[in-house]
Coordinates of N, CA and C in Angstrom, one line a residue:
A1 N -14.0 -24.5 26.0 CA -13.6 -23.3 26.8 C -12.2 -23.2 27.0
A2 N -11.4 -24.4 27.0 CA -10.0 -24.3 27.2 C -9.3 -23.7 26.0
K3 N -9.8 -24.1 24.8 CA -9.3 -23.5 23.7 C -9.5 -22.0 23.6
R4 N -10.6 -21.5 23.9 CA -10.9 -20.1 23.9 C -9.9 -19.3 24.9
G5 N -9.7 -20.1 26.1 CA -8.8 -19.5 27.1 C -7.4 -19.4 26.5
I6 N -7.0 -20.4 25.9 CA -5.6 -20.3 25.2 C -5.5 -19.2 24.2
R7 N -6.6 -19.1 23.3 CA -6.6 -18.1 22.3 C -6.5 -16.6 22.9
T8 N -7.3 -16.4 24.1 CA -7.3 -15.1 24.8 C -6.0 -14.8 25.4
A9 N -5.4 -15.8 26.0 CA -4.1 -15.6 26.6 C -3.1 -15.3 25.5
T10 N -3.1 -16.0 24.5 CA -2.1 -15.7 23.4 C -2.3 -14.3 22.8
K11 N -3.5 -14.0 22.5 CA -3.9 -12.7 22.1 C -3.3 -11.5 23.1
I12 N -3.6 -11.7 24.2 CA -3.2 -10.7 25.2 C -1.6 -10.6 25.2
A13 N -0.9 -11.8 25.3 CA 0.6 -11.7 25.3 C 1.1 -11.1 23.9
W14 N 0.4 -11.4 22.9 CA 0.8 -10.9 21.6 C 0.7 -9.4 21.6
E15 N -0.5 -8.9 22.0 CA -0.7 -7.4 22.1 C 0.3 -6.7 23.0
R16 N 0.6 -7.3 24.0 CA 1.6 -6.7 25.1 C 3.0 -6.6 24.3
A17 N 3.4 -7.8 23.7 CA 4.7 -7.7 22.9 C 4.6 -6.6 21.8
W18 N 3.5 -6.6 21.1 CA 3.4 -5.4 20.0 C 3.5 -4.0 20.7
E19 N 3.0 -3.9 21.8 CA 3.1 -2.5 22.5 C 4.5 -2.2 22.9
K20 N 5.3 -3.2 23.5 CA 6.6 -3.0 23.9 C 7.7 -2.9 22.9
E21 N 7.4 -3.5 21.7 CA 8.4 -3.5 20.5 C 8.7 -2.0 20.3
K22 N 10.1 -1.7 20.1 CA 10.7 -0.4 19.8 C 10.7 -0.1 18.3
S23 N 10.8 -1.1 17.5 CA 10.9 -0.9 16.0 C 9.5 -0.8 15.5
G24 N 9.4 -0.5 14.2 CA 8.2 -0.4 13.5 C 7.3 0.7 13.8
K25 N 7.8 1.8 14.2 CA 7.0 3.1 14.6 C 6.0 3.4 13.5
A26 N 6.5 3.5 12.2 CA 5.7 3.8 11.1 C 4.5 2.8 11.0
T27 N 4.7 1.6 11.1 CA 3.7 0.6 11.0 C 2.6 0.8 12.2
K28 N 3.2 1.1 13.3 CA 2.3 1.2 14.5 C 1.5 2.5 14.3
R29 N 1.9 3.4 13.7 CA 1.0 4.7 13.3 C -0.1 4.3 12.5
L30 N 0.2 3.4 11.5 CA -0.9 2.8 10.5 C -1.8 1.9 11.2
L31 N -1.1 1.0 12.0 CA -1.9 -0.1 12.7 C -1.6 -0.1 14.2
P32 N -2.3 0.7 15.0 CA -2.0 0.8 16.4 C -2.0 -0.6 17.0
V33 N -3.0 -1.4 16.7 CA -3.2 -2.7 17.2 C -3.7 -3.6 16.0
P34 N -3.0 -4.6 15.5 CA -3.5 -5.4 14.5 C -4.7 -6.2 15.0
T35 N -5.7 -6.2 14.1 CA -7.0 -6.9 14.5 C -7.3 -7.8 13.4
K36 N -8.4 -8.6 13.6 CA -8.9 -9.4 12.5 C -9.4 -8.6 11.3
K37 N -10.0 -7.5 11.5 CA -10.3 -6.6 10.5 C -9.2 -6.1 9.7
V38 N -8.0 -5.7 10.4 CA -6.9 -5.2 9.7 C -6.3 -6.4 8.8
L39 N -6.3 -7.7 9.5 CA -5.6 -8.8 8.7 C -6.5 -9.2 7.6
E40 N -7.9 -8.9 7.6 CA -8.8 -9.3 6.5 C -8.5 -8.4 5.3
F41 N -8.0 -7.1 5.5 CA -7.7 -6.3 4.3 C -6.7 -7.0 3.4
W42 N -5.7 -7.7 4.2 CA -4.6 -8.2 3.3 C -4.8 -9.7 3.0
K43 N -5.9 -10.3 3.5 CA -6.1 -11.7 3.1 C -6.4 -11.9 1.5
G44 N -5.7 -12.7 1.0 CA -6.0 -13.1 -0.4 C -5.1 -12.2 -1.3
Q45 N -4.6 -11.1 -0.8 CA -3.6 -10.2 -1.7 C -2.4 -11.0 -2.1
R46 N -1.9 -10.6 -3.2 CA -0.6 -11.3 -3.7 C 0.6 -10.5 -3.0
K47 N 1.6 -11.1 -2.9 CA 2.7 -10.6 -2.2 C 3.3 -9.2 -2.7
A48 N 3.3 -9.1 -4.1 CA 3.8 -7.8 -4.6 C 2.8 -6.7 -4.3
S49 N 1.5 -7.0 -4.2 CA 0.4 -6.1 -3.9 C 0.5 -5.6 -2.5
V50 N 0.9 -6.5 -1.6 CA 0.9 -6.3 -0.1 C 2.2 -5.3 0.0
S51 N 3.3 -5.7 -0.7 CA 4.4 -4.9 -0.5 C 4.3 -3.5 -1.0
I52 N 3.8 -3.3 -2.2 CA 3.5 -2.0 -2.7 C 2.5 -1.2 -1.8
M53 N 1.5 -1.8 -1.4 CA 0.5 -1.1 -0.6 C 0.9 -0.6 0.8
M54 N 1.8 -1.6 1.4 CA 2.3 -1.1 2.6 C 3.4 0.0 2.4
Q55 N 4.1 0.0 1.4 CA 5.0 1.0 1.1 C 4.2 2.4 0.9
I56 N 3.2 2.4 0.1 CA 2.4 3.5 -0.1 C 1.7 4.0 1.1
R57 N 1.1 3.1 1.9 CA 0.4 3.5 3.2 C 1.3 4.1 4.2
L58 N 2.6 3.5 4.3 CA 3.4 4.1 5.3 C 4.2 5.2 4.7
N59 N 4.1 5.5 3.4 CA 4.8 6.6 2.8 C 6.4 6.4 3.0
I60 N 6.8 5.2 2.9 CA 8.1 4.7 2.9 C 8.3 3.9 1.6
I61 N 8.6 4.7 0.6 CA 8.6 4.1 -0.9 C 9.7 4.8 -1.6
G62 N 10.3 4.1 -2.6 CA 11.2 4.6 -3.4 C 10.9 5.7 -4.3
M63 N 10.3 6.7 -3.8 CA 10.1 7.9 -4.7 C 10.8 9.0 -4.1
N64 N 10.9 10.1 -4.9 CA 11.9 11.0 -4.6 C 11.6 11.7 -3.2
R65 N 10.4 11.9 -2.8 CA 10.2 12.6 -1.5 C 10.8 11.8 -0.4
Y66 N 10.5 10.5 -0.3 CA 11.1 9.6 0.6 C 12.7 9.6 0.5
L67 N 13.1 9.4 -0.6 CA 14.6 9.1 -0.9 C 15.4 10.4 -0.5
W68 N 14.7 11.5 -0.8 CA 15.3 12.8 -0.4 C 15.4 12.9 1.1
R69 N 14.4 12.6 1.8 CA 14.3 12.5 3.3 C 15.4 11.8 3.9
I70 N 15.8 10.6 3.3 CA 16.8 9.8 3.8 C 18.1 10.0 3.1
N71 N 18.3 11.2 2.4 CA 19.6 11.6 1.8 C 20.0 10.6 0.6
K72 N 19.0 10.1 -0.2 CA 19.3 9.3 -1.3 C 18.9 9.8 -2.6
A73 N 18.4 11.0 -2.6 CA 17.9 11.8 -3.7 C 18.3 13.3 -3.5
D74 N 18.7 13.9 -4.7 CA 19.1 15.4 -4.5 C 17.8 16.3 -4.2
S75 N 16.7 15.8 -4.6 CA 15.5 16.7 -4.6 C 14.2 15.8 -4.2
P76 N 13.2 16.4 -3.6 CA 12.0 15.6 -3.3 C 11.2 15.7 -4.5
D77 N 11.5 16.7 -5.5 CA 10.5 17.0 -6.5 C 10.4 15.9 -7.6
C78 N 9.2 15.9 -8.2 CA 8.9 14.9 -9.3 C 9.5 15.6 -10.7
S79 N 9.9 14.7 -11.6 CA 10.4 15.3 -12.9 C 9.5 16.1 -13.7
C80 N 8.3 16.1 -13.3 CA 7.2 16.8 -14.0 C 7.2 18.3 -13.5
D81 N 7.9 18.6 -12.4 CA 8.1 19.9 -11.9 C 6.8 20.6 -11.4
L82 N 5.8 19.6 -11.1 CA 4.5 20.2 -10.5 C 4.2 19.8 -9.1
G83 N 5.3 19.3 -8.4 CA 5.1 18.8 -7.1 C 6.2 17.8 -6.6
Q84 N 6.1 17.5 -5.3 CA 7.1 16.5 -4.8 C 6.6 15.1 -5.3
Q85 N 7.5 14.2 -5.5 CA 7.2 13.0 -6.0 C 6.8 12.0 -4.8
T86 N 5.5 11.9 -4.5 CA 4.9 11.2 -3.5 C 4.0 10.2 -4.1
P87 N 3.5 9.2 -3.3 CA 2.5 8.3 -3.9 C 1.2 9.0 -4.3
K88 N 0.8 10.0 -3.5 CA -0.4 10.8 -3.9 C -0.3 11.5 -5.3
H89 N 0.9 12.2 -5.3 CA 1.2 13.0 -6.6 C 1.3 11.9 -7.7
V90 N 1.9 10.9 -7.6 CA 2.1 10.0 -8.8 C 0.8 9.4 -9.2
L91 N 0.0 8.8 -8.2 CA -1.2 8.3 -8.5 C -2.4 9.1 -9.0
L92 N -2.4 10.3 -8.5 CA -3.6 11.2 -8.8 C -3.2 12.6 -9.5
E93 N -2.0 12.8 -9.6 CA -1.7 14.3 -10.2 C -0.7 14.3 -11.3
C94 N 0.3 13.7 -11.3 CA 1.4 13.7 -12.2 C 0.9 13.5 -13.6
P95 N 1.3 14.5 -14.5 CA 0.9 14.3 -15.9 C 1.7 13.2 -16.6
R96 N 2.8 12.9 -16.1 CA 3.6 11.8 -16.7 C 3.0 10.4 -16.8
F97 N 2.0 10.2 -15.8 CA 1.3 9.0 -15.8 C -0.2 9.0 -16.2
E98 N -0.5 9.8 -17.1 CA -1.8 9.9 -17.5 C -2.5 8.6 -18.0
D99 N -1.7 7.8 -18.8 CA -2.1 6.6 -19.3 C -2.3 5.6 -18.2
E100 N -1.4 5.5 -17.4 CA -1.5 4.5 -16.2 C -2.8 4.9 -15.3
R101 N -3.0 6.2 -15.2 CA -4.0 6.7 -14.3 C -5.4 6.4 -15.0
R102 N -5.4 6.5 -16.3 CA -6.6 6.2 -17.0 C -7.0 4.7 -16.8
E103 N -6.0 3.9 -16.9 CA -6.1 2.5 -16.8 C -6.6 2.1 -15.4
M104 N -6.0 2.8 -14.4 CA -6.3 2.6 -13.1 C -7.8 3.0 -12.7
R105 N -8.2 4.2 -13.2 CA -9.6 4.6 -12.9 C -10.6 3.7 -13.6
H106 N -10.2 3.2 -14.9 CA -11.1 2.2 -15.3 C -11.3 1.0 -14.5
A107 N -10.0 0.4 -14.1 CA -10.1 -0.8 -13.2 C -10.9 -0.5 -11.9
L108 N -10.7 0.8 -11.3 CA -11.4 1.1 -10.0 C -12.9 1.1 -10.4
S109 N -13.3 1.7 -11.5 CA -14.8 1.6 -11.8 C -15.3 0.2 -11.9
E110 N -14.5 -0.6 -12.6 CA -15.0 -2.0 -12.8 C -15.1 -2.7 -11.5
A111 N -14.2 -2.3 -10.5 CA -14.3 -2.8 -9.2 C -15.3 -2.4 -8.2
G112 N -16.0 -1.3 -8.8 CA -17.0 -0.6 -7.9 C -16.5 0.4 -6.9
V113 N -15.3 0.9 -7.2 CA -14.7 1.8 -6.2 C -14.9 3.3 -6.8
S114 N -15.5 4.1 -5.9 CA -15.7 5.5 -6.3 C -14.5 6.2 -6.7
L115 N -14.6 7.0 -7.8 CA -13.6 7.8 -8.3 C -13.4 9.1 -7.6
L116 N -14.4 9.4 -6.6 CA -14.5 10.6 -5.9 C -13.7 10.5 -4.6
L117 N -13.1 9.4 -4.1 CA -12.5 9.2 -3.0 C -11.3 10.0 -2.9
S118 N -10.9 10.4 -1.7 CA -9.6 11.1 -1.4 C -8.4 10.1 -1.6
F119 N -7.3 10.5 -1.6 CA -6.1 9.5 -1.6 C -6.1 8.7 -0.4
T120 N -6.3 9.2 0.8 CA -6.3 8.3 1.9 C -7.4 7.3 2.0
E121 N -8.5 7.7 1.6 CA -9.7 6.7 1.3 C -9.4 5.7 0.4
L122 N -8.8 6.1 -0.8 CA -8.6 5.2 -1.9 C -7.7 4.1 -1.5
I123 N -6.6 4.4 -0.8 CA -5.6 3.3 -0.4 C -6.0 2.5 0.7
Q124 N -7.3 2.8 1.2 CA -7.8 1.9 2.3 C -8.9 1.0 1.7
E125 N -9.2 1.2 0.5 CA -10.2 0.3 -0.1 C -9.7 -1.0 -0.6
K126 N -10.0 -2.2 -0.1 CA -9.4 -3.4 -0.6 C -9.7 -3.7 -2.0
P127 N -10.9 -3.3 -2.6 CA -11.0 -3.6 -4.0 C -10.1 -2.7 -4.9
A128 N -9.6 -1.7 -4.3 CA -8.6 -0.7 -5.1 C -7.2 -1.3 -5.2
V129 N -6.9 -2.3 -4.5 CA -5.5 -2.7 -4.3 C -4.9 -3.3 -5.7
P130 N -5.7 -4.1 -6.4 CA -5.1 -4.6 -7.8 C -4.9 -3.4 -8.7
A131 N -5.7 -2.4 -8.8 CA -5.6 -1.3 -9.7 C -4.4 -0.4 -9.3
I132 N -4.4 -0.1 -8.1 CA -3.2 0.7 -7.6 C -1.9 0.1 -7.8
T133 N -1.8 -1.2 -7.4 CA -0.6 -1.8 -7.6 C -0.2 -2.1 -9.1
A134 N -1.1 -2.3 -9.9 CA -0.8 -2.4 -11.4 C -0.3 -1.1 -11.8
F135 N -0.9 0.1 -11.4 CA -0.4 1.4 -11.8 C 1.0 1.5 -11.5
I136 N 1.4 1.2 -10.2 CA 2.7 1.3 -9.7 C 3.7 0.5 -10.5
I137 N 3.3 -0.7 -10.7 CA 4.2 -1.6 -11.6 C 4.4 -1.0 -13.0
R138 N 3.3 -0.6 -13.6 CA 3.3 0.0 -14.9 C 4.2 1.2 -15.0
S139 N 4.2 2.0 -13.9 CA 5.0 3.3 -13.9 C 6.4 3.0 -13.9
E140 N 6.9 1.9 -13.6 CA 8.3 1.5 -13.5 C 9.1 2.4 -12.5
L141 N 8.5 3.1 -11.6 CA 9.1 3.9 -10.6 C 10.0 3.0 -9.5
L142 N 9.5 1.9 -9.3 CA 10.1 1.1 -8.3 C 10.8 -0.1 -8.8
G143 N 12.0 0.0 -8.9 CA 13.0 -0.9 -9.6 C 12.7 -2.3 -9.2
Q144 N 12.4 -2.6 -7.9 CA 12.2 -4.1 -7.4 C 11.0 -4.7 -8.0
F145 N 10.2 -3.9 -8.7 CA 8.9 -4.6 -9.2 C 9.1 -4.5 -10.8
H146 N 10.1 -4.2 -11.4 CA 10.3 -4.2 -12.9 C 9.9 -5.6 -13.5
S147 N 10.2 -6.7 -12.8 CA 9.9 -8.0 -13.5 C 8.5 -8.5 -13.1
V148 N 7.8 -7.8 -12.3 CA 6.4 -8.3 -11.9 C 5.5 -8.0 -12.9
D149 N 4.8 -9.0 -13.3 CA 3.7 -8.9 -14.3 C 2.6 -8.2 -13.8
P150 N 2.1 -7.0 -14.2 CA 1.0 -6.2 -13.7 C -0.3 -7.1 -13.5
Q151 N -0.5 -8.2 -14.4 CA -1.5 -9.0 -14.2 C -1.5 -9.8 -13.0
A152 N -0.3 -10.0 -12.4 CA -0.2 -10.8 -11.1 C -0.4 -9.9 -9.9
T153 N -1.1 -8.9 -10.0 CA -1.4 -8.1 -8.8 C -2.9 -8.3 -8.5
G154 N -3.6 -9.2 -8.9 CA -4.9 -9.3 -8.5 C -5.1 -10.1 -7.2
V155 N -6.3 -10.6 -6.9 CA -6.4 -11.3 -5.7 C -6.3 -12.8 -6.0
E156 N -5.5 -13.5 -5.1 CA -5.3 -15.0 -5.3 C -6.7 -15.7 -5.3
S157 N -6.7 -16.6 -6.1 CA -7.9 -17.5 -6.2 C -8.1 -18.4 -5.0
T158 N -9.2 -18.8 -4.7 CA -9.3 -19.7 -3.4 C -8.6 -21.0 -3.5
E159 N -8.4 -21.5 -4.8 CA -7.6 -22.7 -5.0 C -6.1 -22.4 -4.5
Q160 N -5.6 -21.2 -4.9 CA -4.2 -21.0 -4.5 C -4.2 -20.7 -2.9
Q161 N -5.1 -20.2 -2.3 CA -5.0 -20.0 -0.9 C -5.0 -21.2 0.0
S162 N -5.4 -22.3 -0.6 CA -5.5 -23.6 0.3 C -4.1 -24.1 0.7

C-alpha cells in the first residue's frame, strides 16, 4: 500500500509539472498527458525511429514546409511541383519517391497494417513505424539520418532491451 501511495503521489506531481511547463507546446498538442498507453507506443522502438516519428507526428521536420515556416527555405513547395513538401506529401503523394513508397507499402502489408489508412491513422500505428522510418531514411531528405542503416529502424529485440 505504501508503494502504491508513493507511485500515485509521484504521478500527480509529475502531471502537475507537465501542465505548468511552458515549453513543448507542440508535444503537448500531440500528447496532452503522457500515459502508459502513450509510452507503450514508443517501447522497444529504436532511437532513430523515435526521432523520425516524433518529427513527423509534430510536423516539425527538416522538410521545405517547416523550413519555410521558420525562414530556412525559400519555398514550402516540393521539388516535384505537385504540393508543399510535408511528411504526408512525401510519404503518400510525391512521385519522386515511388520506389521508397512501394517498399514501404510492402513492409506495411507484411506487418499487417492496412494500406487504406489515412496519413494521421498511419503514423499512429506502432507496426508501421519501421516501414515509415526506413522510407524517410532511404529518401535522404533528412541529413541527420544519412548514416543510419535503414535496417536499423526495426524494433529492438528483447535481449537488447534488458
